[in-house]
Amino acid sequence: MNTKSIWLKGLQSLLTSSVPQCLICGKHRQASSQLPSICVNCAAAIPWIVSPRCLKCGRHVGCPDCNRGGETSPIICNRSAVAYNSVMREMLGQYKYRGNERYSALLGLMLDRAYLILKEEREKEQRVQRSSPHSTISSFFQNKRAASGILWQADLLVPVPVSDSQLEERGFNQAERLADVVSQRRGIPQLPLLVRKHHTGKQSFKGRAERLADMKHAFAASPAMIELFPNWLGAMKPMDRPLQIIIIDDIYTTGSTLRACAEVIQQMTEAYRYDVEIYSLTWARS
């Protein structure tokens, strides 16, 4: 190898080392400005859900479940960051099942984008209500709050808990890690209000009746939070609007897990005579 070849090889190595390696494709390319751990090519291929077809569950395609009705839910709406395809499945698998914790910040930043979409939607609805001559008394205080320049903001993030066996196997709760990122970026407190009483398995492979039976009594209020939660509620007073809580999970498949969590949270807040609005955010929507 001549001197020129050695020099060119050394220059190429130097340039490559100065360009970050993409977490997804492993290539040394220009990093995405919004998601710095991946390259611009991989960032451009992310199937973001910007305008969901179903305004209830946030699905990006037609939703027969919500159109069919019949299942009541305390959740006002769900929003998800991305559509669940093969690439997203591999990303989640790397993090959730293979323990590659470098994906933690990436997935959290992606979820944060879904939060901003939900926030924008709720603020838009507030502006519409404020301009309506038929505004209800209950919306008066929300409109007053918006008029004072205080925009919509969640009050609390609640991650979906994992079972003890899952926690022992993985070493972490992926929903809690996702909630951590949104909490830190948006200044929203996070409380692990719930515990999972038993492992329920994948809900996507089960029929409606089996899902409902499987999720019955699957979650409960965390014993550690039973004393802490009233103190936290007391610190929130005075409030002239419902308490706005967001449940956080990695993926929305059938919605049965989120509904079960929301029902427990609703029971907790009703016990303290608090009005509550419950939403859910997931990283992906199948």
mmCIF file of N, CA and C in Angstrom, residues 4-131:
data_model
loop_
_atom_site.group_PDB
_atom_site.id
_atom_site.type_symbol
_atom_site.label_atom_id
_atom_site.label_comp_id
_atom_site.label_asym_id
_atom_site.label_seq_id
_atom_site.Cartn_x
_atom_site.Cartn_y
_atom_site.Cartn_z
ATOM 1 N N LYS A 4 -0.064 7.408 -0.454
ATOM 2 C CA LYS A 4 -1.338 8.079 -0.736
ATOM 3 C C LYS A 4 -2.512 7.244 -0.242
ATOM 4 N N SER A 5 -2.467 5.936 -0.477
ATOM 5 C CA SER A 5 -3.548 5.049 -0.050
ATOM 6 C C SER A 5 -3.663 5.027 1.469
ATOM 7 N N ILE A 6 -2.505 4.992 2.125
ATOM 8 C CA ILE A 6 -2.507 5.002 3.590
ATOM 9 C C ILE A 6 -3.101 6.307 4.115
ATOM 10 N N TRP A 7 -2.739 7.412 3.464
ATOM 11 C CA TRP A 7 -3.245 8.725 3.883
ATOM 12 C C TRP A 7 -4.761 8.808 3.698
ATOM 13 N N LEU A 8 -5.251 8.317 2.537
ATOM 14 C CA LEU A 8 -6.689 8.349 2.255
ATOM 15 C C LEU A 8 -7.463 7.458 3.225
ATOM 16 N N LYS A 9 -6.894 6.295 3.526
ATOM 17 C CA LYS A 9 -7.553 5.386 4.455
ATOM 18 C C LYS A 9 -7.623 6.006 5.849
ATOM 19 N N GLY A 10 -6.542 6.673 6.244
ATOM 20 C CA GLY A 10 -6.524 7.336 7.544
ATOM 21 C C GLY A 10 -7.521 8.475 7.615
ATOM 22 N N LEU A 11 -7.643 9.230 6.501
ATOM 23 C CA LEU A 11 -8.601 10.336 6.441
ATOM 24 C C LEU A 11 -10.029 9.814 6.518
ATOM 25 N N GLN A 12 -10.288 8.724 5.789
ATOM 26 C CA GLN A 12 -11.625 8.133 5.799
ATOM 27 C C GLN A 12 -11.988 7.650 7.204
ATOM 28 N N SER A 13 -11.029 7.037 7.878
ATOM 29 C CA SER A 13 -11.261 6.552 9.240
ATOM 30 C C SER A 13 -11.542 7.707 10.189
ATOM 31 N N LEU A 14 -10.819 8.818 9.998
ATOM 32 C CA LEU A 14 -11.011 9.995 10.843
ATOM 33 C C LEU A 14 -12.388 10.597 10.635
ATOM 34 N N LEU A 15 -12.806 10.695 9.364
ATOM 35 C CA LEU A 15 -14.114 11.262 9.052
ATOM 36 C C LEU A 15 -15.236 10.383 9.583
ATOM 37 N N THR A 16 -15.066 9.057 9.450
ATOM 38 C CA THR A 16 -16.083 8.125 9.920
ATOM 39 C C THR A 16 -16.253 8.206 11.431
ATOM 40 N N SER A 17 -15.130 8.324 12.139
ATOM 41 C CA SER A 17 -15.196 8.370 13.602
ATOM 42 C C SER A 17 -15.837 9.653 14.106
ATOM 43 N N SER A 18 -15.820 10.710 13.289
ATOM 44 C CA SER A 18 -16.414 11.978 13.706
ATOM 45 C C SER A 18 -17.911 12.028 13.429
ATOM 46 N N VAL A 19 -18.421 11.087 12.616
ATOM 47 C CA VAL A 19 -19.846 11.019 12.314
ATOM 48 C C VAL A 19 -20.463 9.948 13.205
ATOM 49 N N PRO A 20 -21.514 10.279 13.953
ATOM 50 C CA PRO A 20 -22.082 9.303 14.889
ATOM 51 C C PRO A 20 -22.665 8.087 14.182
ATOM 52 N N GLN A 21 -22.651 6.974 14.881
ATOM 53 C CA GLN A 21 -23.220 5.740 14.355
ATOM 54 C C GLN A 21 -24.700 5.681 14.695
ATOM 55 N N CYS A 22 -25.518 5.434 13.690
ATOM 56 C CA CYS A 22 -26.968 5.383 13.875
ATOM 57 C C CYS A 22 -27.343 4.175 14.733
ATOM 58 N N LEU A 23 -28.201 4.398 15.699
ATOM 59 C CA LEU A 23 -28.633 3.341 16.602
ATOM 60 C C LEU A 23 -29.446 2.274 15.881
ATOM 61 N N ILE A 24 -30.148 2.665 14.807
ATOM 62 C CA ILE A 24 -31.019 1.725 14.107
ATOM 63 C C ILE A 24 -30.280 0.947 13.026
ATOM 64 N N CYS A 25 -29.665 1.656 12.076
ATOM 65 C CA CYS A 25 -29.032 0.985 10.936
ATOM 66 C C CYS A 25 -27.555 0.688 11.158
ATOM 67 N N GLY A 26 -26.948 1.335 12.148
ATOM 68 C CA GLY A 26 -25.546 1.090 12.458
ATOM 69 C C GLY A 26 -24.564 1.799 11.555
ATOM 70 N N LYS A 27 -25.048 2.614 10.622
ATOM 71 C CA LYS A 27 -24.162 3.303 9.684
ATOM 72 C C LYS A 27 -23.768 4.674 10.226
ATOM 73 N N HIS A 28 -22.621 5.152 9.755
ATOM 74 C CA HIS A 28 -22.146 6.482 10.140
ATOM 75 C C HIS A 28 -22.706 7.501 9.155
ATOM 76 N N ARG A 29 -23.742 8.183 9.593
ATOM 77 C CA ARG A 29 -24.410 9.171 8.742
ATOM 78 C C ARG A 29 -24.739 10.401 9.574
ATOM 79 N N GLN A 30 -25.195 11.435 8.869
ATOM 80 C CA GLN A 30 -25.602 12.658 9.558
ATOM 81 C C GLN A 30 -26.738 12.353 10.527
ATOM 82 N N ALA A 31 -26.610 12.837 11.747
ATOM 83 C CA ALA A 31 -27.617 12.575 12.775
ATOM 84 C C ALA A 31 -28.847 13.448 12.569
ATOM 85 N N SER A 32 -29.993 12.922 12.963
ATOM 86 C CA SER A 32 -31.234 13.689 12.928
ATOM 87 C C SER A 32 -31.172 14.791 13.983
ATOM 88 N N SER A 33 -31.662 15.963 13.650
ATOM 89 C CA SER A 33 -31.636 17.077 14.605
ATOM 90 C C SER A 33 -32.619 16.854 15.754
ATOM 91 N N GLN A 34 -33.747 16.193 15.480
ATOM 92 C CA GLN A 34 -34.758 15.965 16.510
ATOM 93 C C GLN A 34 -34.512 14.681 17.294
ATOM 94 N N LEU A 35 -33.923 13.681 16.624
ATOM 95 C CA LEU A 35 -33.626 12.401 17.267
ATOM 96 C C LEU A 35 -32.147 12.103 17.050
ATOM 97 N N PRO A 36 -31.263 12.718 17.815
ATOM 98 C CA PRO A 36 -29.825 12.688 17.531
ATOM 99 C C PRO A 36 -29.165 11.318 17.605
ATOM 100 N N SER A 37 -29.831 10.318 18.157
ATOM 101 C CA SER A 37 -29.213 8.990 18.242
ATOM 102 C C SER A 37 -29.397 8.170 16.968
ATOM 103 N N ILE A 38 -30.170 8.697 16.007
ATOM 104 C CA ILE A 38 -30.352 7.995 14.737
ATOM 105 C C ILE A 38 -30.045 8.939 13.578
ATOM 106 N N CYS A 39 -29.804 8.358 12.404
ATOM 107 C CA CYS A 39 -29.439 9.159 11.237
ATOM 108 C C CYS A 39 -30.676 9.759 10.571
ATOM 109 N N VAL A 40 -30.440 10.705 9.675
ATOM 110 C CA VAL A 40 -31.546 11.391 9.003
ATOM 111 C C VAL A 40 -32.344 10.425 8.136
ATOM 112 N N ASN A 41 -31.686 9.410 7.566
ATOM 113 C CA ASN A 41 -32.388 8.443 6.722
ATOM 114 C C ASN A 41 -33.385 7.628 7.539
ATOM 115 N N CYS A 42 -32.944 7.122 8.669
ATOM 116 C CA CYS A 42 -33.834 6.329 9.517
ATOM 117 C C CYS A 42 -34.939 7.197 10.124
ATOM 118 N N ALA A 43 -34.602 8.429 10.466
ATOM 119 C CA ALA A 43 -35.606 9.343 11.021
ATOM 120 C C ALA A 43 -36.699 9.635 10.002
ATOM 121 N N ALA A 44 -36.305 9.748 8.730
ATOM 122 C CA ALA A 44 -37.277 10.035 7.671
ATOM 123 C C ALA A 44 -38.216 8.859 7.428
ATOM 124 N N ALA A 45 -37.794 7.657 7.816
ATOM 125 C CA ALA A 45 -38.603 6.459 7.580
ATOM 126 C C ALA A 45 -39.546 6.133 8.736
ATOM 127 N N ILE A 46 -39.512 6.916 9.803
ATOM 128 C CA ILE A 46 -40.382 6.643 10.953
ATOM 129 C C ILE A 46 -41.841 6.914 10.583
ATOM 130 N N PRO A 47 -42.739 5.961 10.825
ATOM 131 C CA PRO A 47 -44.157 6.126 10.458
ATOM 132 C C PRO A 47 -44.938 6.927 11.505
ATOM 133 N N TRP A 48 -44.652 8.216 11.591
ATOM 134 C CA TRP A 48 -45.330 9.069 12.572
ATOM 135 C C TRP A 48 -46.836 9.078 12.341
ATOM 136 N N ILE A 49 -47.594 9.131 13.425
ATOM 137 C CA ILE A 49 -49.041 9.338 13.337
ATOM 138 C C ILE A 49 -49.302 10.804 13.656
ATOM 139 N N VAL A 50 -49.563 11.573 12.625
ATOM 140 C CA VAL A 50 -49.776 13.014 12.797
ATOM 141 C C VAL A 50 -51.267 13.334 12.874
ATOM 142 N N SER A 51 -52.045 12.717 11.980
ATOM 143 C CA SER A 51 -53.495 12.940 11.950
ATOM 144 C C SER A 51 -54.197 11.587 12.030
ATOM 145 N N PRO A 52 -54.522 11.113 13.231
ATOM 146 C CA PRO A 52 -55.152 9.796 13.369
ATOM 147 C C PRO A 52 -56.522 9.745 12.710
ATOM 148 N N ARG A 53 -56.852 8.588 12.141
ATOM 149 C CA ARG A 53 -58.170 8.407 11.535
ATOM 150 C C ARG A 53 -59.240 8.286 12.617
ATOM 151 N N CYS A 54 -58.908 7.578 13.691
ATOM 152 C CA CYS A 54 -59.849 7.428 14.800
ATOM 153 C C CYS A 54 -59.456 8.404 15.904
ATOM 154 N N LEU A 55 -60.322 9.351 16.194
ATOM 155 C CA LEU A 55 -60.016 10.369 17.194
ATOM 156 C C LEU A 55 -60.140 9.848 18.622
ATOM 157 N N LYS A 56 -60.719 8.661 18.777
ATOM 158 C CA LYS A 56 -60.853 8.067 20.113
ATOM 159 C C LYS A 56 -59.582 7.314 20.506
ATOM 160 N N CYS A 57 -59.196 6.318 19.694
ATOM 161 C CA CYS A 57 -58.052 5.473 20.071
ATOM 162 C C CYS A 57 -56.760 5.880 19.384
ATOM 163 N N GLY A 58 -56.830 6.838 18.454
ATOM 164 C CA GLY A 58 -55.618 7.335 17.815
ATOM 165 C C GLY A 58 -55.077 6.462 16.708
ATOM 166 N N ARG A 59 -55.877 5.526 16.217
ATOM 167 C CA ARG A 59 -55.397 4.634 15.163
ATOM 168 C C ARG A 59 -55.239 5.397 13.857
ATOM 169 N N HIS A 60 -54.225 5.023 13.083
ATOM 170 C CA HIS A 60 -53.890 5.733 11.851
ATOM 171 C C HIS A 60 -54.699 5.255 10.658
ATOM 172 N N VAL A 61 -55.403 4.118 10.806
ATOM 173 C CA VAL A 61 -56.276 3.599 9.746
ATOM 174 C C VAL A 61 -57.666 3.425 10.339
ATOM 175 N N GLY A 62 -58.618 2.988 9.501
ATOM 176 C CA GLY A 62 -59.981 2.808 9.982
ATOM 177 C C GLY A 62 -60.042 1.927 11.216
ATOM 178 N N CYS A 63 -60.920 2.269 12.146
ATOM 179 C CA CYS A 63 -60.971 1.551 13.425
ATOM 180 C C CYS A 63 -62.347 0.915 13.628
ATOM 181 N N PRO A 64 -62.488 -0.381 13.327
ATOM 182 C CA PRO A 64 -63.791 -1.034 13.507
ATOM 183 C C PRO A 64 -64.199 -1.150 14.971
ATOM 184 N N ASP A 65 -63.229 -1.242 15.881
ATOM 185 C CA ASP A 65 -63.549 -1.419 17.301
ATOM 186 C C ASP A 65 -64.299 -0.216 17.865
ATOM 187 N N CYS A 66 -63.759 0.975 17.652
ATOM 188 C CA CYS A 66 -64.404 2.179 18.188
ATOM 189 C C CYS A 66 -65.710 2.479 17.457
ATOM 190 N N ASN A 67 -65.751 2.191 16.155
ATOM 191 C CA ASN A 67 -66.976 2.425 15.391
ATOM 192 C C ASN A 67 -68.096 1.500 15.840
ATOM 193 N N ARG A 68 -67.708 0.280 16.250
ATOM 194 C CA ARG A 68 -68.693 -0.700 16.690
ATOM 195 C C ARG A 68 -69.308 -0.292 18.013
ATOM 196 N N GLY A 69 -68.523 0.329 18.859
ATOM 197 C CA GLY A 69 -69.016 0.753 20.161
ATOM 198 C C GLY A 69 -69.214 -0.439 21.084
ATOM 199 N N GLY A 70 -69.942 -0.239 22.155
ATOM 200 C CA GLY A 70 -70.253 -1.323 23.079
ATOM 201 C C GLY A 70 -69.309 -1.415 24.261
ATOM 202 N N GLU A 71 -68.080 -0.886 24.137
ATOM 203 C CA GLU A 71 -67.114 -0.918 25.234
ATOM 204 C C GLU A 71 -66.931 0.496 25.781
ATOM 205 N N THR A 72 -67.355 0.694 27.006
ATOM 206 C CA THR A 72 -67.183 2.006 27.619
ATOM 207 C C THR A 72 -65.782 2.110 28.207
ATOM 208 N N SER A 73 -65.268 3.318 28.229
ATOM 209 C CA SER A 73 -63.922 3.538 28.750
ATOM 210 C C SER A 73 -63.843 4.898 29.425
ATOM 211 N N PRO A 74 -63.175 4.984 30.560
ATOM 212 C CA PRO A 74 -62.975 6.287 31.200
ATOM 213 C C PRO A 74 -61.998 7.170 30.432
ATOM 214 N N ILE A 75 -61.282 6.583 29.467
ATOM 215 C CA ILE A 75 -60.264 7.330 28.730
ATOM 216 C C ILE A 75 -60.917 8.212 27.672
ATOM 217 N N ILE A 76 -60.621 9.497 27.713
ATOM 218 C CA ILE A 76 -61.179 10.434 26.737
ATOM 219 C C ILE A 76 -60.640 10.131 25.352
ATOM 220 N N CYS A 77 -59.331 9.973 25.229
ATOM 221 C CA CYS A 77 -58.738 9.606 23.945
ATOM 222 C C CYS A 77 -57.320 9.098 24.158
ATOM 223 N N ASN A 78 -56.839 8.359 23.183
ATOM 224 C CA ASN A 78 -55.452 7.895 23.162
ATOM 225 C C ASN A 78 -54.736 8.526 21.980
ATOM 226 N N ARG A 79 -53.470 8.830 22.183
ATOM 227 C CA ARG A 79 -52.626 9.274 21.080
ATOM 228 C C ARG A 79 -51.323 8.484 21.123
ATOM 229 N N SER A 80 -50.846 8.116 19.946
ATOM 230 C CA SER A 80 -49.620 7.328 19.823
ATOM 231 C C SER A 80 -48.661 8.031 18.885
ATOM 232 N N ALA A 81 -47.371 7.812 19.118
ATOM 233 C CA ALA A 81 -46.359 8.489 18.307
ATOM 234 C C ALA A 81 -46.241 7.891 16.917
ATOM 235 N N VAL A 82 -46.205 6.552 16.828
ATOM 236 C CA VAL A 82 -45.923 5.902 15.545
ATOM 237 C C VAL A 82 -46.879 4.748 15.293
ATOM 238 N N ALA A 83 -46.981 4.389 14.002
ATOM 239 C CA ALA A 83 -47.689 3.175 13.608
ATOM 240 C C ALA A 83 -46.744 1.993 13.790
ATOM 241 N N TYR A 84 -47.263 0.908 14.298
ATOM 242 C CA TYR A 84 -46.435 -0.255 14.634
ATOM 243 C C TYR A 84 -46.203 -1.109 13.392
ATOM 244 N N ASN A 85 -45.007 -0.985 12.799
ATOM 245 C CA ASN A 85 -44.646 -1.817 11.653
ATOM 246 C C ASN A 85 -43.426 -2.667 12.017
ATOM 247 N N SER A 86 -42.850 -3.339 11.024
ATOM 248 C CA SER A 86 -41.743 -4.259 11.303
ATOM 249 C C SER A 86 -40.513 -3.537 11.863
ATOM 250 N N VAL A 87 -40.251 -2.330 11.368
ATOM 251 C CA VAL A 87 -39.093 -1.572 11.862
ATOM 252 C C VAL A 87 -39.313 -1.145 13.310
ATOM 253 N N MET A 88 -40.525 -0.667 13.610
ATOM 254 C CA MET A 88 -40.832 -0.263 14.979
ATOM 255 C C MET A 88 -40.839 -1.474 15.917
ATOM 256 N N ARG A 89 -41.285 -2.617 15.406
ATOM 257 C CA ARG A 89 -41.273 -3.841 16.214
ATOM 258 C C ARG A 89 -39.848 -4.217 16.619
ATOM 259 N N GLU A 90 -38.917 -4.077 15.673
ATOM 260 C CA GLU A 90 -37.519 -4.384 15.962
ATOM 261 C C GLU A 90 -36.947 -3.400 16.980
ATOM 262 N N MET A 91 -37.297 -2.120 16.853
ATOM 263 C CA MET A 91 -36.828 -1.119 17.810
ATOM 264 C C MET A 91 -37.313 -1.439 19.220
ATOM 265 N N LEU A 92 -38.604 -1.744 19.332
ATOM 266 C CA LEU A 92 -39.162 -2.052 20.647
ATOM 267 C C LEU A 92 -38.559 -3.335 21.205
ATOM 268 N N GLY A 93 -38.343 -4.309 20.324
ATOM 269 C CA GLY A 93 -37.747 -5.567 20.760
ATOM 270 C C GLY A 93 -36.338 -5.389 21.286
ATOM 271 N N GLN A 94 -35.556 -4.532 20.621
ATOM 272 C CA GLN A 94 -34.196 -4.260 21.075
ATOM 273 C C GLN A 94 -34.198 -3.690 22.492
ATOM 274 N N TYR A 95 -35.158 -2.852 22.762
ATOM 275 C CA TYR A 95 -35.220 -2.194 24.069
ATOM 276 C C TYR A 95 -35.901 -3.066 25.124
ATOM 277 N N LYS A 96 -37.081 -3.532 24.790
ATOM 278 C CA LYS A 96 -37.942 -4.187 25.777
ATOM 279 C C LYS A 96 -37.483 -5.601 26.125
ATOM 280 N N TYR A 97 -37.043 -6.350 25.117
ATOM 281 C CA TYR A 97 -36.725 -7.761 25.341
ATOM 282 C C TYR A 97 -35.229 -8.073 25.338
ATOM 283 N N ARG A 98 -34.433 -7.248 24.624
ATOM 284 C CA ARG A 98 -32.996 -7.500 24.586
ATOM 285 C C ARG A 98 -32.214 -6.592 25.531
ATOM 286 N N GLY A 99 -32.927 -5.678 26.176
ATOM 287 C CA GLY A 99 -32.301 -4.854 27.201
ATOM 288 C C GLY A 99 -31.337 -3.804 26.698
ATOM 289 N N ASN A 100 -31.472 -3.389 25.421
ATOM 290 C CA ASN A 100 -30.602 -2.347 24.877
ATOM 291 C C ASN A 100 -31.123 -0.990 25.351
ATOM 292 N N GLU A 101 -30.579 -0.514 26.451
ATOM 293 C CA GLU A 101 -31.114 0.689 27.082
ATOM 294 C C GLU A 101 -30.756 1.972 26.340
ATOM 295 N N ARG A 102 -29.953 1.870 25.280
ATOM 296 C CA ARG A 102 -29.680 3.061 24.472
ATOM 297 C C ARG A 102 -30.940 3.533 23.758
ATOM 298 N N TYR A 103 -31.928 2.631 23.627
ATOM 299 C CA TYR A 103 -33.187 3.004 22.978
ATOM 300 C C TYR A 103 -34.115 3.780 23.908
ATOM 301 N N SER A 104 -33.812 3.809 25.190
ATOM 302 C CA SER A 104 -34.707 4.429 26.161
ATOM 303 C C SER A 104 -34.976 5.895 25.838
ATOM 304 N N ALA A 105 -33.914 6.675 25.632
ATOM 305 C CA ALA A 105 -34.075 8.103 25.338
ATOM 306 C C ALA A 105 -34.745 8.320 23.990
ATOM 307 N N LEU A 106 -34.400 7.489 22.998
ATOM 308 C CA LEU A 106 -34.976 7.627 21.662
ATOM 309 C C LEU A 106 -36.481 7.430 21.693
ATOM 310 N N LEU A 107 -36.929 6.336 22.291
ATOM 311 C CA LEU A 107 -38.362 6.064 22.348
ATOM 312 C C LEU A 107 -39.089 7.111 23.186
ATOM 313 N N GLY A 108 -38.424 7.593 24.241
ATOM 314 C CA GLY A 108 -39.026 8.635 25.064
ATOM 315 C C GLY A 108 -39.219 9.938 24.309
ATOM 316 N N LEU A 109 -38.234 10.316 23.496
ATOM 317 C CA LEU A 109 -38.360 11.525 22.676
ATOM 318 C C LEU A 109 -39.480 11.379 21.659
ATOM 319 N N MET A 110 -39.633 10.179 21.120
ATOM 320 C CA MET A 110 -40.709 9.929 20.164
ATOM 321 C C MET A 110 -42.070 10.039 20.846
ATOM 322 N N LEU A 111 -42.175 9.511 22.060
ATOM 323 C CA LEU A 111 -43.426 9.617 22.810
ATOM 324 C C LEU A 111 -43.736 11.070 23.146
ATOM 325 N N ASP A 112 -42.708 11.844 23.435
ATOM 326 C CA ASP A 112 -42.895 13.261 23.751
ATOM 327 C C ASP A 112 -43.569 13.998 22.599
ATOM 328 N N ARG A 113 -43.271 13.569 21.381
ATOM 329 C CA ARG A 113 -43.915 14.181 20.216
ATOM 330 C C ARG A 113 -45.419 13.910 20.237
ATOM 331 N N ALA A 114 -45.815 12.703 20.653
ATOM 332 C CA ALA A 114 -47.241 12.385 20.754
ATOM 333 C C ALA A 114 -47.907 13.245 21.824
ATOM 334 N N TYR A 115 -47.178 13.514 22.910
ATOM 335 C CA TYR A 115 -47.734 14.386 23.949
ATOM 336 C C TYR A 115 -48.010 15.783 23.398
ATOM 337 N N LEU A 116 -47.093 16.297 22.607
ATOM 338 C CA LEU A 116 -47.278 17.636 22.042
ATOM 339 C C LEU A 116 -48.476 17.680 21.100
ATOM 340 N N ILE A 117 -48.714 16.586 20.371
ATOM 341 C CA ILE A 117 -49.887 16.521 19.495
ATOM 342 C C ILE A 117 -51.164 16.539 20.327
ATOM 343 N N LEU A 118 -51.196 15.744 21.396
ATOM 344 C CA LEU A 118 -52.356 15.741 22.287
ATOM 345 C C LEU A 118 -52.567 17.119 22.902
ATOM 346 N N LYS A 119 -51.507 17.736 23.353
ATOM 347 C CA LYS A 119 -51.579 19.069 23.962
ATOM 348 C C LYS A 119 -52.153 20.082 22.974
ATOM 349 N N GLU A 120 -51.684 20.030 21.735
ATOM 350 C CA GLU A 120 -52.172 20.960 20.713
ATOM 351 C C GLU A 120 -53.657 20.747 20.441
ATOM 352 N N GLU A 121 -54.083 19.489 20.400
ATOM 353 C CA GLU A 121 -55.500 19.185 20.173
ATOM 354 C C GLU A 121 -56.371 19.730 21.297
ATOM 355 N N ARG A 122 -55.940 19.531 22.541
ATOM 356 C CA ARG A 122 -56.740 19.987 23.668
ATOM 357 C C ARG A 122 -56.796 21.510 23.734
ATOM 358 N N GLU A 123 -55.708 22.160 23.405
ATOM 359 C CA GLU A 123 -55.700 23.625 23.396
ATOM 360 C C GLU A 123 -56.622 24.166 22.307
ATOM 361 N N LYS A 124 -56.625 23.499 21.160
ATOM 362 C CA LYS A 124 -57.511 23.915 20.069
ATOM 363 C C LYS A 124 -58.965 23.766 20.489
ATOM 364 N N GLU A 125 -59.278 22.671 21.184
ATOM 365 C CA GLU A 125 -60.647 22.456 21.651
ATOM 366 C C GLU A 125 -61.041 23.512 22.677
ATOM 367 N N GLN A 126 -60.102 23.907 23.527
ATOM 368 C CA GLN A 126 -60.384 24.960 24.503
ATOM 369 C C GLN A 126 -60.725 26.276 23.816
ATOM 370 N N ARG A 127 -59.985 26.588 22.762
ATOM 371 C CA ARG A 127 -60.254 27.838 22.034
ATOM 372 C C ARG A 127 -61.630 27.807 21.385
ATOM 373 N N VAL A 128 -62.017 26.634 20.869
ATOM 374 C CA VAL A 128 -63.342 26.496 20.254
ATOM 375 C C VAL A 128 -64.427 26.664 21.306
ATOM 376 N N GLN A 129 -64.255 26.039 22.462
ATOM 377 C CA GLN A 129 -65.230 26.151 23.546
ATOM 378 C C GLN A 129 -65.356 27.585 24.033
ATOM 379 N N ARG A 130 -64.233 28.275 24.092
ATOM 380 C CA ARG A 130 -64.235 29.651 24.584
ATOM 381 C C ARG A 130 -65.018 30.570 23.658
ATOM 382 N N SER A 131 -64.974 30.268 22.372
ATOM 383 C CA SER A 131 -65.664 31.122 21.406
ATOM 384 C C SER A 131 -67.119 30.724 21.196
#
